[in-house]
PDB file of C-alpha atoms and ligand atoms in Angstrom:
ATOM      1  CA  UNK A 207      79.027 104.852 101.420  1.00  0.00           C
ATOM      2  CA  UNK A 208      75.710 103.547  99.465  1.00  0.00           C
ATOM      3  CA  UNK A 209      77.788 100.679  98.020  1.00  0.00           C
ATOM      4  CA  UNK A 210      77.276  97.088  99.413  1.00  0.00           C
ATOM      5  CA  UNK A 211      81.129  95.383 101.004  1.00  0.00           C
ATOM      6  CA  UNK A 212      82.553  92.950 102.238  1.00  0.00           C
ATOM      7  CA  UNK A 213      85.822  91.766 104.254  1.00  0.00           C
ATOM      8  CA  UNK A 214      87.773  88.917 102.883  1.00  0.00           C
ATOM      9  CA  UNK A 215      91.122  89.567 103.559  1.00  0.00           C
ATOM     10  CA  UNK A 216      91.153  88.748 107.486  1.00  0.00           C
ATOM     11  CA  UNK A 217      93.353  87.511 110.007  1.00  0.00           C
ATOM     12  CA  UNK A 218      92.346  86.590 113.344  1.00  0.00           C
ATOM     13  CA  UNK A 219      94.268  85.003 116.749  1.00  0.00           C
ATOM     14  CA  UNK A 220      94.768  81.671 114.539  1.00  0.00           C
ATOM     15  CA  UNK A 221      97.476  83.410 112.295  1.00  0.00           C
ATOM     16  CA  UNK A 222      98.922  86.743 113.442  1.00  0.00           C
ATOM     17  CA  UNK A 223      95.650  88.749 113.643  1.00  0.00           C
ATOM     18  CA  UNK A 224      94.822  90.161 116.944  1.00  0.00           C
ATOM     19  CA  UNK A 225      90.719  89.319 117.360  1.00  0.00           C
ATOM     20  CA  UNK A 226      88.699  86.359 117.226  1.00  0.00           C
ATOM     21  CA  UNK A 227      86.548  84.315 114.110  1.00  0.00           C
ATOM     22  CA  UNK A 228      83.666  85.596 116.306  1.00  0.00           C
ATOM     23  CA  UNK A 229      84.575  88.982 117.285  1.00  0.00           C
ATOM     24  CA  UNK A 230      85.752  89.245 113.343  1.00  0.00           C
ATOM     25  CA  UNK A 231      81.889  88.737 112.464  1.00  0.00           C
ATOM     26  CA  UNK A 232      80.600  90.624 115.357  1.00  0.00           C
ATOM     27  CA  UNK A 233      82.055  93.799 113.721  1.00  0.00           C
ATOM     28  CA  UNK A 234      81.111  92.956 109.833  1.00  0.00           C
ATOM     29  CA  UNK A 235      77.744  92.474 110.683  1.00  0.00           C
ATOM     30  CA  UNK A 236      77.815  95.755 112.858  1.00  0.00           C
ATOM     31  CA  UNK A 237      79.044  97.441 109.726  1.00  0.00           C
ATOM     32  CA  UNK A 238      76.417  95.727 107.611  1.00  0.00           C
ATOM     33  CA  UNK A 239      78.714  94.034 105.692  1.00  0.00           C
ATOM     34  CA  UNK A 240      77.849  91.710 103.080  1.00  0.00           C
ATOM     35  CA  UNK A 241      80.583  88.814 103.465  1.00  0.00           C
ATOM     36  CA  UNK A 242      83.183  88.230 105.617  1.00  0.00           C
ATOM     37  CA  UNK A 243      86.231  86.160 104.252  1.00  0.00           C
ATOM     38  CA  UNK A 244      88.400  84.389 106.827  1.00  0.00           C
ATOM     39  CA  UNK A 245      92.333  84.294 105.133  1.00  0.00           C
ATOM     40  CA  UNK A 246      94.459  82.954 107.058  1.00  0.00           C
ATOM     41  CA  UNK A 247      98.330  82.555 106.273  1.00  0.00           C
ATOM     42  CA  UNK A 248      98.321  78.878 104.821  1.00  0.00           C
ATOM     43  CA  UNK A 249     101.073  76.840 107.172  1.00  0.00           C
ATOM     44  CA  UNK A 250     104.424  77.419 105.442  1.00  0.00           C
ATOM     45  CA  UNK A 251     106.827  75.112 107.621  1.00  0.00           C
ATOM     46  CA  UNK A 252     106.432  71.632 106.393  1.00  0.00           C
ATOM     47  CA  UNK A 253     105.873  72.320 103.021  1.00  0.00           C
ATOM     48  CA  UNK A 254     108.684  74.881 102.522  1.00  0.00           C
ATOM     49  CA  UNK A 255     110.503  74.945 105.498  1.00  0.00           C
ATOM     50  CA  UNK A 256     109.847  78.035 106.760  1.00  0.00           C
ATOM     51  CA  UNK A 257     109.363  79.503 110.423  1.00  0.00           C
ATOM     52  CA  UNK A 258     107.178  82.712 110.546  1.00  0.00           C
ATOM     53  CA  UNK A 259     105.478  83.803 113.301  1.00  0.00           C
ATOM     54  CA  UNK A 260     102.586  84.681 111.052  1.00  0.00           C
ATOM     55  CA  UNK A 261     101.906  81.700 109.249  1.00  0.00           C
ATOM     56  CA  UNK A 262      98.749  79.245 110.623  1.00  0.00           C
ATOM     57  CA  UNK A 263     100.863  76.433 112.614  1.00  0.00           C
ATOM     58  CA  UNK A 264      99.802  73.478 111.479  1.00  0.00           C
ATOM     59  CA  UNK A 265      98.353  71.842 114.558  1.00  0.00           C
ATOM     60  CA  UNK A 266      95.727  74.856 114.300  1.00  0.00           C
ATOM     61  CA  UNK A 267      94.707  73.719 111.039  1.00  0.00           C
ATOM     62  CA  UNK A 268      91.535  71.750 111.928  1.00  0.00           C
ATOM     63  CA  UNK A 269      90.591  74.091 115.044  1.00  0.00           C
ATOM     64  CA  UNK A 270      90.794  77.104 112.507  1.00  0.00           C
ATOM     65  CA  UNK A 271      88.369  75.290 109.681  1.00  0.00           C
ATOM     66  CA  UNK A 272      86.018  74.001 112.487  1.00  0.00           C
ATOM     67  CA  UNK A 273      85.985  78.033 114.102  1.00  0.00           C
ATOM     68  CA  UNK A 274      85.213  79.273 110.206  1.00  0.00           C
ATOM     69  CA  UNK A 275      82.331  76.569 109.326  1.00  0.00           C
ATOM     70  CA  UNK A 276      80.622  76.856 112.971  1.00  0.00           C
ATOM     71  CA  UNK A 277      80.190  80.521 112.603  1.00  0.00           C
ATOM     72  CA  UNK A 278      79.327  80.278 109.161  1.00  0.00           C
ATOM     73  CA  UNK A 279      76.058  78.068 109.979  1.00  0.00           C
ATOM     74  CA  UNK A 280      75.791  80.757 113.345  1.00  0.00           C
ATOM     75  CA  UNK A 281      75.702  83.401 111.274  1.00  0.00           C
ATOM     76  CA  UNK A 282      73.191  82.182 108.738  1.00  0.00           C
ATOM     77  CA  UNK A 283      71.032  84.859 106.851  1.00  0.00           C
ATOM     78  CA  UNK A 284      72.630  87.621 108.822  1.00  0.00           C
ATOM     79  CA  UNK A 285      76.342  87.569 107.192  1.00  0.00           C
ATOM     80  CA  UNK A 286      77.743  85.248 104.628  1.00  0.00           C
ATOM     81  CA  UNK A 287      80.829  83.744 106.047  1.00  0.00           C
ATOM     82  CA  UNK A 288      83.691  82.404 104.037  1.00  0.00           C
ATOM     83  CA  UNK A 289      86.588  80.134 104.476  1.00  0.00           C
ATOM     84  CA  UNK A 290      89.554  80.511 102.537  1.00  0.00           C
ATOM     85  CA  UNK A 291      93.373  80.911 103.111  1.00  0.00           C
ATOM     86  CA  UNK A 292      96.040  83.344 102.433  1.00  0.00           C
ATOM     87  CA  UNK A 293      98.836  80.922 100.000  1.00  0.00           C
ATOM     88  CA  UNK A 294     102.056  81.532  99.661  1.00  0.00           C
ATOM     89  CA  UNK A 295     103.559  81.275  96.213  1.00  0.00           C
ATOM     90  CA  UNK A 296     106.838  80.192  96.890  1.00  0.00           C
ATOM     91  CA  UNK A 297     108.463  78.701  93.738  1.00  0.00           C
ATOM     92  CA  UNK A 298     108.716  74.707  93.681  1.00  0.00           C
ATOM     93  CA  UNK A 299     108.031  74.823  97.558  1.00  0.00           C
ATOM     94  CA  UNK A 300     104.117  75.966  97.957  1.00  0.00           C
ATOM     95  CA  UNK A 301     101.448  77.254  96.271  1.00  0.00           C
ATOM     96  CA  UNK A 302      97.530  77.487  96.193  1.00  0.00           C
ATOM     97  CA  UNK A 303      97.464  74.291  94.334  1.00  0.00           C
ATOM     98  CA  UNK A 304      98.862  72.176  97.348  1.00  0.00           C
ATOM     99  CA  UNK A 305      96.810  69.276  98.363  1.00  0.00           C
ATOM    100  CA  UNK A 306      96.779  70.216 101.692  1.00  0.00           C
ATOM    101  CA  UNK A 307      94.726  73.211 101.086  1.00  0.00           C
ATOM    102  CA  UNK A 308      92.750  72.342  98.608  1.00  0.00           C
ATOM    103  CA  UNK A 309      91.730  68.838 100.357  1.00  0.00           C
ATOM    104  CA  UNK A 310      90.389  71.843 103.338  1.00  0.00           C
ATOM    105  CA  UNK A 311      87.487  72.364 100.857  1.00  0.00           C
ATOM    106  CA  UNK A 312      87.872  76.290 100.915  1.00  0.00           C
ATOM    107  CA  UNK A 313      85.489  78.509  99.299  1.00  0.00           C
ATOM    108  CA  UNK A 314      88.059  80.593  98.193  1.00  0.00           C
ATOM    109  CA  UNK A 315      91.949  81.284  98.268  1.00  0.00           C
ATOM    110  CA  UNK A 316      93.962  84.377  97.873  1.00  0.00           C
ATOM    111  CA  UNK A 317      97.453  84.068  96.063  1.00  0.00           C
ATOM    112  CA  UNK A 318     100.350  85.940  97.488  1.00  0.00           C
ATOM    113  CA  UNK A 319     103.837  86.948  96.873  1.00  0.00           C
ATOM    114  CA  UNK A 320     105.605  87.438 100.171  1.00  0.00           C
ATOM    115  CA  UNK A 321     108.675  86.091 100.001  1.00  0.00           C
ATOM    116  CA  UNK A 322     111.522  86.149  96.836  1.00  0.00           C
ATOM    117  CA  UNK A 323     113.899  83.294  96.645  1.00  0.00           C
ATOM    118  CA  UNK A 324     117.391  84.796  95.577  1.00  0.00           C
ATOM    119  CA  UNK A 325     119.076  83.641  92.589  1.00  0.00           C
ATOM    120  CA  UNK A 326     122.066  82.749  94.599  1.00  0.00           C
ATOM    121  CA  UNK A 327     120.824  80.275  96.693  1.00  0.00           C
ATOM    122  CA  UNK A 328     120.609  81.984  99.563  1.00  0.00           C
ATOM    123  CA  UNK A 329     117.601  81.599 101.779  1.00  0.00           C
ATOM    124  CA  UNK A 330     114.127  83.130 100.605  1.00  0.00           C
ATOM    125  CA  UNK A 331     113.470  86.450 102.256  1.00  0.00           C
ATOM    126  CA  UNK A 332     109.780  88.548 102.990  1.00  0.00           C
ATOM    127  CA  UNK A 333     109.367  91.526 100.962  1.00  0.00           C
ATOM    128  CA  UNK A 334     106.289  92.242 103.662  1.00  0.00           C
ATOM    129  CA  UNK A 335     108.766  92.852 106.666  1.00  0.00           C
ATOM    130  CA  UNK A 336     111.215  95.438 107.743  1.00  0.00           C
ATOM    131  CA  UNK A 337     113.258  97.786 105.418  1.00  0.00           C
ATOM    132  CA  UNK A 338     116.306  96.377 107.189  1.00  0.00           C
ATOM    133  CA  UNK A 339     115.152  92.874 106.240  1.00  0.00           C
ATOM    134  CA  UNK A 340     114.481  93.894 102.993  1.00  0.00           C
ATOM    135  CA  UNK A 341     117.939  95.803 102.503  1.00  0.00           C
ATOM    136  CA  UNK A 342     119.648  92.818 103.528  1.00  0.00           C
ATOM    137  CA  UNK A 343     117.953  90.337 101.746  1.00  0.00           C
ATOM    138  CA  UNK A 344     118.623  92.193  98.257  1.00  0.00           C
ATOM    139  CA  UNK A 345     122.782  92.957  99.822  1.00  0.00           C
ATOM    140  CA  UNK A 346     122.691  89.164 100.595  1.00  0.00           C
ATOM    141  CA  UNK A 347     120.885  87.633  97.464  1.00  0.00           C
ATOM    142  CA  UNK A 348     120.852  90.394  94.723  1.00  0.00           C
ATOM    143  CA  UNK A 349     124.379  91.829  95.164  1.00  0.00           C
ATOM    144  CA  UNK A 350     122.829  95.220  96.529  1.00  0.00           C
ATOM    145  CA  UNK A 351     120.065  95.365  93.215  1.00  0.00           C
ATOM    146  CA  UNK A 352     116.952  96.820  93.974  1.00  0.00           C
ATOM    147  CA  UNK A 353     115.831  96.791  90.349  1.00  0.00           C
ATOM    148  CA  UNK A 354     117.216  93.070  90.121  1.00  0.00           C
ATOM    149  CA  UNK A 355     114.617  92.484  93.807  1.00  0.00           C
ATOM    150  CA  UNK A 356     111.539  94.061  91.970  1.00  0.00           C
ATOM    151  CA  UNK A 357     111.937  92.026  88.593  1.00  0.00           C
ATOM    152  CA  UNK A 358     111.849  88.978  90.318  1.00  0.00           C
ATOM    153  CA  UNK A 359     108.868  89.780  92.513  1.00  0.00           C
ATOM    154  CA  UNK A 360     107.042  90.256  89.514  1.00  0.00           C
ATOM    155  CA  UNK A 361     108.368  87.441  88.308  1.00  0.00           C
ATOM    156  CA  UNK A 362     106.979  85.511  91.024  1.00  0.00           C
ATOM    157  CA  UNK A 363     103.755  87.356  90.696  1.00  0.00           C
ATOM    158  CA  UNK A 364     103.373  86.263  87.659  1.00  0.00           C
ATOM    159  CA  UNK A 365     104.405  82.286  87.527  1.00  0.00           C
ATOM    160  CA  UNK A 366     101.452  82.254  90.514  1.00  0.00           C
ATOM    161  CA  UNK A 367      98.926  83.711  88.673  1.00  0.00           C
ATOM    162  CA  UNK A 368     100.190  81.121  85.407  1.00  0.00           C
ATOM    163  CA  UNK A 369      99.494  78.279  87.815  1.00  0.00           C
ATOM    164  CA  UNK A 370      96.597  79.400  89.193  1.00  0.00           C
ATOM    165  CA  UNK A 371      94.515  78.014  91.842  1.00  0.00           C
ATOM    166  CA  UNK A 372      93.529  80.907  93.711  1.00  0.00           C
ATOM    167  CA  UNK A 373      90.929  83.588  93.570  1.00  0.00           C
ATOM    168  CA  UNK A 374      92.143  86.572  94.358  1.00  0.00           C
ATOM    169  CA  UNK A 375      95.246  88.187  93.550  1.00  0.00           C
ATOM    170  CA  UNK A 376      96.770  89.785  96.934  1.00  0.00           C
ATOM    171  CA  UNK A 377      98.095  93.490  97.320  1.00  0.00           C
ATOM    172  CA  UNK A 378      99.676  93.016  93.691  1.00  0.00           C
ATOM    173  CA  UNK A 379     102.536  96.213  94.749  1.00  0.00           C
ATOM    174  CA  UNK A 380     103.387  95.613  98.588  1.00  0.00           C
ATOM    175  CA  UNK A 381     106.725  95.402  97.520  1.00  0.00           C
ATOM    176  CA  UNK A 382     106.606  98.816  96.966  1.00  0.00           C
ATOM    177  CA  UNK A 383     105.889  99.537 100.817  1.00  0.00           C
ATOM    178  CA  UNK A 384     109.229  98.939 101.674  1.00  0.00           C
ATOM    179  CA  UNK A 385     111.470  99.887  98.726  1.00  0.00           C
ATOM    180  CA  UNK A 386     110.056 103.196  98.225  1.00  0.00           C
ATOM    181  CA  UNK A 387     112.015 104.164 101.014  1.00  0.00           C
ATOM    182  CA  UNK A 388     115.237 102.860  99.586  1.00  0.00           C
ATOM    183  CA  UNK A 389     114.890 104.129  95.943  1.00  0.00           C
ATOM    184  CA  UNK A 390     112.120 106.036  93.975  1.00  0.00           C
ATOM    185  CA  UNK A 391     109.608 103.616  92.799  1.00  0.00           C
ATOM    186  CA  UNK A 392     107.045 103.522  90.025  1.00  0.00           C
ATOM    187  CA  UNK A 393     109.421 103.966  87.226  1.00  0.00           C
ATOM    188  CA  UNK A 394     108.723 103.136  83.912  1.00  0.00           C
ATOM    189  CA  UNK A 395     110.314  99.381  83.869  1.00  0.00           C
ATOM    190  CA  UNK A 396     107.840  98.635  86.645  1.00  0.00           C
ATOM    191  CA  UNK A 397     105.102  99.855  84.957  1.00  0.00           C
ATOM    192  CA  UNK A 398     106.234  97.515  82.108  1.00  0.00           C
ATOM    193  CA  UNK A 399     105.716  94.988  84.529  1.00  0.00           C
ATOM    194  CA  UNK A 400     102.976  95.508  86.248  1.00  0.00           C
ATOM    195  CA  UNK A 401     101.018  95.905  83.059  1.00  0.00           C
ATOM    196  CA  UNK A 402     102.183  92.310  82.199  1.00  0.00           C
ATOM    197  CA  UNK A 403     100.383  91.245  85.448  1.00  0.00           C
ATOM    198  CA  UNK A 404      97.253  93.286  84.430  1.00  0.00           C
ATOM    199  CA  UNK A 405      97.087  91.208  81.067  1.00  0.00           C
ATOM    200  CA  UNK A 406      98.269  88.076  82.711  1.00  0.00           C
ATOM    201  CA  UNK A 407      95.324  88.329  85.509  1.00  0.00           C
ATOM    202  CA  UNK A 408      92.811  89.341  82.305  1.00  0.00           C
ATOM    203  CA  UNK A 409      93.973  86.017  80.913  1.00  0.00           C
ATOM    204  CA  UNK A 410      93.600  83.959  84.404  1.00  0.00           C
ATOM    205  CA  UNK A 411      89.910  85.770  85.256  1.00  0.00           C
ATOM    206  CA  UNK A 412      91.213  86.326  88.500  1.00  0.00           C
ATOM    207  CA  UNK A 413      89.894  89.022  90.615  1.00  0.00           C
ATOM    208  CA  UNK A 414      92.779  91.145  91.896  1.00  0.00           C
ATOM    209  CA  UNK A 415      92.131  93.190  95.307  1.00  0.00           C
ATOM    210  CA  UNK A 416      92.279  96.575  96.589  1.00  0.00           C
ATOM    211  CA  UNK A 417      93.889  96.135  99.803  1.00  0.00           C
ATOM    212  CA  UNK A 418      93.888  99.131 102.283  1.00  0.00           C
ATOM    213  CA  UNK A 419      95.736  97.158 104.786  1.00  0.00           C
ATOM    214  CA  UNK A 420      99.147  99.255 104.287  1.00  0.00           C
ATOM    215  CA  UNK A 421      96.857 102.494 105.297  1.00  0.00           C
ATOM    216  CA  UNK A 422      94.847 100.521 108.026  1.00  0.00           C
ATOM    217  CA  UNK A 423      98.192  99.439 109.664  1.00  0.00           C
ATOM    218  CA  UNK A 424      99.504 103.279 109.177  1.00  0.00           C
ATOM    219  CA  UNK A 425     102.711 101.944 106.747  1.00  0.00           C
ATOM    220  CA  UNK A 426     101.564 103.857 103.562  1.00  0.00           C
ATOM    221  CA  UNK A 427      99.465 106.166 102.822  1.00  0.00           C
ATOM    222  CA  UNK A 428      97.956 104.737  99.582  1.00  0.00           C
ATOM    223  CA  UNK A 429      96.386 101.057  98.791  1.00  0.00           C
ATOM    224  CA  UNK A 430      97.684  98.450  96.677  1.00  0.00           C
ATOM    225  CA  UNK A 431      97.756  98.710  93.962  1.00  0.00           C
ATOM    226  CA  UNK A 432      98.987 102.384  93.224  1.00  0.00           C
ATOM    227  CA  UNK A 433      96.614 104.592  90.878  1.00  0.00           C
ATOM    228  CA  UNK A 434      98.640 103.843  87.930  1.00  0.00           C
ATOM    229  CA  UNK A 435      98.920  99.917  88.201  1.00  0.00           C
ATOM    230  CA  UNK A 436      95.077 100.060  89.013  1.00  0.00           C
ATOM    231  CA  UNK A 437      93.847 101.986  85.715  1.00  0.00           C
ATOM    232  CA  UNK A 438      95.768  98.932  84.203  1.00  0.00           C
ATOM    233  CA  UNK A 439      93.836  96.839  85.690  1.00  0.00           C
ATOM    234  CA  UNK A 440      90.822  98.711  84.398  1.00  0.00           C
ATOM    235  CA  UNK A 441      91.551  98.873  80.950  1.00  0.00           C
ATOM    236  CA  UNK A 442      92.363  95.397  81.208  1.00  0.00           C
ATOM    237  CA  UNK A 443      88.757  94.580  82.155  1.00  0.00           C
ATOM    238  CA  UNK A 444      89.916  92.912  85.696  1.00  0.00           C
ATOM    239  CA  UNK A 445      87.512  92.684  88.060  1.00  0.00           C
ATOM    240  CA  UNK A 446      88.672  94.498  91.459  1.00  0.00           C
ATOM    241  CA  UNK A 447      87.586  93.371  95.493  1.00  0.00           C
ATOM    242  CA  UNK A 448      87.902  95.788  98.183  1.00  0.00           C
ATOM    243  CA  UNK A 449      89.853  94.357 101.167  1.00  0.00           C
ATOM    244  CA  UNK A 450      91.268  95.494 104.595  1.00  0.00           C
ATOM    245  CA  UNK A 451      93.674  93.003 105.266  1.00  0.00           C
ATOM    246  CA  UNK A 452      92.073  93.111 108.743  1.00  0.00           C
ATOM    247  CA  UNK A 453      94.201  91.916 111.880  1.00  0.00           C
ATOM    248  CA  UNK A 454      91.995  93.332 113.945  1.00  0.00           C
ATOM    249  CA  UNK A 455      88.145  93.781 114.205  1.00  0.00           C
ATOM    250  CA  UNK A 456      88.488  97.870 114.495  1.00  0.00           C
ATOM    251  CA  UNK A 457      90.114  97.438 110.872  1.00  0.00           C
ATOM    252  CA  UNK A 458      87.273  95.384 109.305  1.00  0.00           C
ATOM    253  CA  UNK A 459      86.545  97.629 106.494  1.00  0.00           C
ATOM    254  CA  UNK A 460      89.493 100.196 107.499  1.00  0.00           C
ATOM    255  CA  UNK A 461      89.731 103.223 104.967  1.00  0.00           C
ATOM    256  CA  UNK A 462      87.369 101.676 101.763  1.00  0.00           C
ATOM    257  CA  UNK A 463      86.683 105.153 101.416  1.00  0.00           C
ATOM    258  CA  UNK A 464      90.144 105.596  99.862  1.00  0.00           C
ATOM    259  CA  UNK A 465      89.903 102.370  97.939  1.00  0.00           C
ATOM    260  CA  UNK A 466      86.086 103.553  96.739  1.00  0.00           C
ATOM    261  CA  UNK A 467      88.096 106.977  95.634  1.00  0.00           C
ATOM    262  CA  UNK A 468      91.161 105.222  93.923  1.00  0.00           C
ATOM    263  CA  UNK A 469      88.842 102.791  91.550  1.00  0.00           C
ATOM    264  CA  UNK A 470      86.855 105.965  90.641  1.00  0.00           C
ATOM    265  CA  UNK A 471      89.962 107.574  89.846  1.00  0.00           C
ATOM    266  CA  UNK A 472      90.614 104.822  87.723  1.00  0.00           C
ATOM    267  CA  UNK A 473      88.111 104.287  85.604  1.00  0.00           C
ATOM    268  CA  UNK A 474      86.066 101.603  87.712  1.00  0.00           C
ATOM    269  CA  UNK A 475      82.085 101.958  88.087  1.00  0.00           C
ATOM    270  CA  UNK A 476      81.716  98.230  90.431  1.00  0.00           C
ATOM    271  CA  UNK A 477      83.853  96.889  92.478  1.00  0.00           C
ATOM    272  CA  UNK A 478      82.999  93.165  93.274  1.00  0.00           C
ATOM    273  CA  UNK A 479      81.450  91.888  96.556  1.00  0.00           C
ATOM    274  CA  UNK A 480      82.156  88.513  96.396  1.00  0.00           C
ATOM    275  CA  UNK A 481      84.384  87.397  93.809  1.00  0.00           C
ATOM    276  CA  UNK A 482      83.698  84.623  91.677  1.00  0.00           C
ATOM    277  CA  UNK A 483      84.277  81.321  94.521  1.00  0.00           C
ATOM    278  CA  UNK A 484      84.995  77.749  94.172  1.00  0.00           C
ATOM    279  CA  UNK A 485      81.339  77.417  95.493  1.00  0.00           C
ATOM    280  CA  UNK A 486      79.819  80.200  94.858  1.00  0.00           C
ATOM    281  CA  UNK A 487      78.985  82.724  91.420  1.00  0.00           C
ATOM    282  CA  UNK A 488      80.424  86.283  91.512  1.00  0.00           C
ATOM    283  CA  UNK A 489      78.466  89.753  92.776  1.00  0.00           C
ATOM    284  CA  UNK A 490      79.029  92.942  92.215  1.00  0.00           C
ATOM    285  CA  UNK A 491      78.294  96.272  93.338  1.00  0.00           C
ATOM    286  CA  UNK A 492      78.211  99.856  91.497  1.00  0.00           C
ATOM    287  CA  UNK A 493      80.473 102.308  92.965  1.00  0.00           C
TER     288      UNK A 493
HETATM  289 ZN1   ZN B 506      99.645  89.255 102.491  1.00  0.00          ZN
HETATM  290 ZN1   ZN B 507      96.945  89.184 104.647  1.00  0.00          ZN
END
C-alpha cells in the first residue's frame, strides 16, 4: 500500500483492549503510520447506568487522558497522537455532547450506536454482543421483530448524528454482524435506511469510518459498512476514514487492504487520514 494511514479507532488495557497507550504507538510508528487515535469507550455507568465490562471506569478517566497527552508530546515529530473517546449514543441518557467529555478537551470523538433501548421499557440491550444476547433482547423488547430491532438502530443512528458532537461516525452496519445470522440482511427497507444516514451524515459533514474491526476480530468477513451502504456514502460526497477498531497492537491497521479494495469498489479515489478534528484541519490521501 502507497497510501498514507492512520489508526484512530483503538482500544488499549484502559477500556477492553488488550495492549498498552505505548505499545499501541510502538506498532503505528513501526507501520509508518501517520496518526494514531486513542478511542476509548466513554464511561457509561453514572451517566446511564450501565455496567459493561468494556466501558472506561470512571476512576481511569484522568490516568487514561494523562497516558494519551504524555505520549503524544513523547512521540513528537515521529507519530501524531490523538485523544478522543468512543461515545455512546444512548437516547436521553449519554451522548458525545456530555460535559464530561467534552470538558476532557479531546481532539476528536467517535459517535456510536451500541446499544437500542426497547420501546417497552425494558432495559437497553448491545447490538455489539452475542447472537443470544441479541435474540433475546429483540424476544424481550421487540416481541420477537427483527425488522422492528433494525429500524430503531437506525433510528438511533440517526438522532446521534442530528445532535452531533462527534467526528466520526462508528461502524455505521455492526448491527448487521449479528442479525445476519438470524435473518437475511441487506434488504431493500434497510437500504432505505441506510441511505437516509448517508444524506443525514452529508448534512452533518461528518466523516463516517471504514472499520475492519469485524474482519480483524475474525466475526465477519467484510467491513462496515457493506459495499452497498458505502457507494451511498460516495455518491453522497461523505468523506470516509479507514479504521481497525484495534484491541490489540497486532491489529493496528488489521486488513486496510480490504477496506482500500471496498472504497475502490465504491467509487472512492481518497480516503481521509485525519478527519477534520476539534483542533486540527482535515487530510487526505488518494487511494
Ligand atoms: Zn464500537
Ligand atoms: Zn471501538
Amino acid at each position: 500500500m502507497s497510501s498514507l494511514f492512520s489508526s484512530l479507532h483503538t482500544h488499549t488495557i484502559f477500556c477492553d483492549g488488550r495492549d498498552t497507550v505505548e505499545t499501541m504507538c510502538c506498532a503505528a510508528y513501526e507501520k509508518k503510520l501517520h496518526a494514531i487515535g486513542f478511542s476509548a469507550h466513554a464511561p457509561l455507568e453514572k451517566k446511564a447506568g450501565i455496567k459493561t465490562f468494556w466501558n472506561l471506569p470512571e476512576e481511569k478517566k484522568d490516568d487514561y487522558i494523562k497516558t494519551v497527552l504524555e505520549a503524544k508530546s513523547r512521540w513528537e515529530g515521529k507519530l501524531l497522537v490523538l485523544l478522543g473517546f468512543e461515545v455512546d449514543y444512548i437516547k436521553g441518557l449519554r451522548s458525545a455532547l456530555d460535559e464530561d467529555i467534552t470538558s476532557c478537551n479531546p481532539d476528536y470523538l467517535i459517535g456510536a450506536v451500541h446499544f437500542i433501548i426497547p420501546p417497552n421499557g425494558t432495559e437497553p440491550f448491545t447490538v455489539d454482543g452475542s447472537l443470544e444476547e441479541l435474540v433475546t433482547g429483540v424476544n424481550n423488547g421487540f416481541g420477537g421483530n427483527m425488522d422492528a430491532l433494525i429500524h430503531a438502530y437506525y433510528d438511533a443512528t440517526l438522532e446521534m448524528i442530528e445532535l452531533g458532537g462527534f467526528n466520526i461516525l462508528a461502524h455505521p452496519d455492526i448491527i448487521k454482524k449479528n442479525y445476519r445470522d438470524a435473518k437475511p440482511w441487506n434488504t431493500e427497507a434497510e437500504a432505505a435506511r441506510q441511505k437516509e444516514v448517508a444524506i443525514a451524515a452529508a448534512k452533518a459533514r461528518i466523516t463516517v469510518e471504514v472499520n475492519t474491526g469485524g474482519i480483524n476480530r475474525g466475526k465477519i468477513d467484510e467491513v462496515y459498512p457493506s459495499l452497498p451502504f458505502l457507494k451511498m456514502l460516495r455518491e453522497h460526497n461523505v468523506p470516509v476514514i479507514i479504521t481497525a477498531d484495534a484491541h490489540r497492537a497486532e491489529h493496528i491497521n488489521g486488513n486496510y487492504d480490504i477496506a482500500v479494495q471496498a472504497l475502490a469498489e465504491a467509487g472512492y479515489t481518497e480516503h481521509c487520514v485525519v478527519p477534520t478534528l476539534f483542533s486540527l484541519p482535515q487530510s487526505v490521501c488518494k487511494i
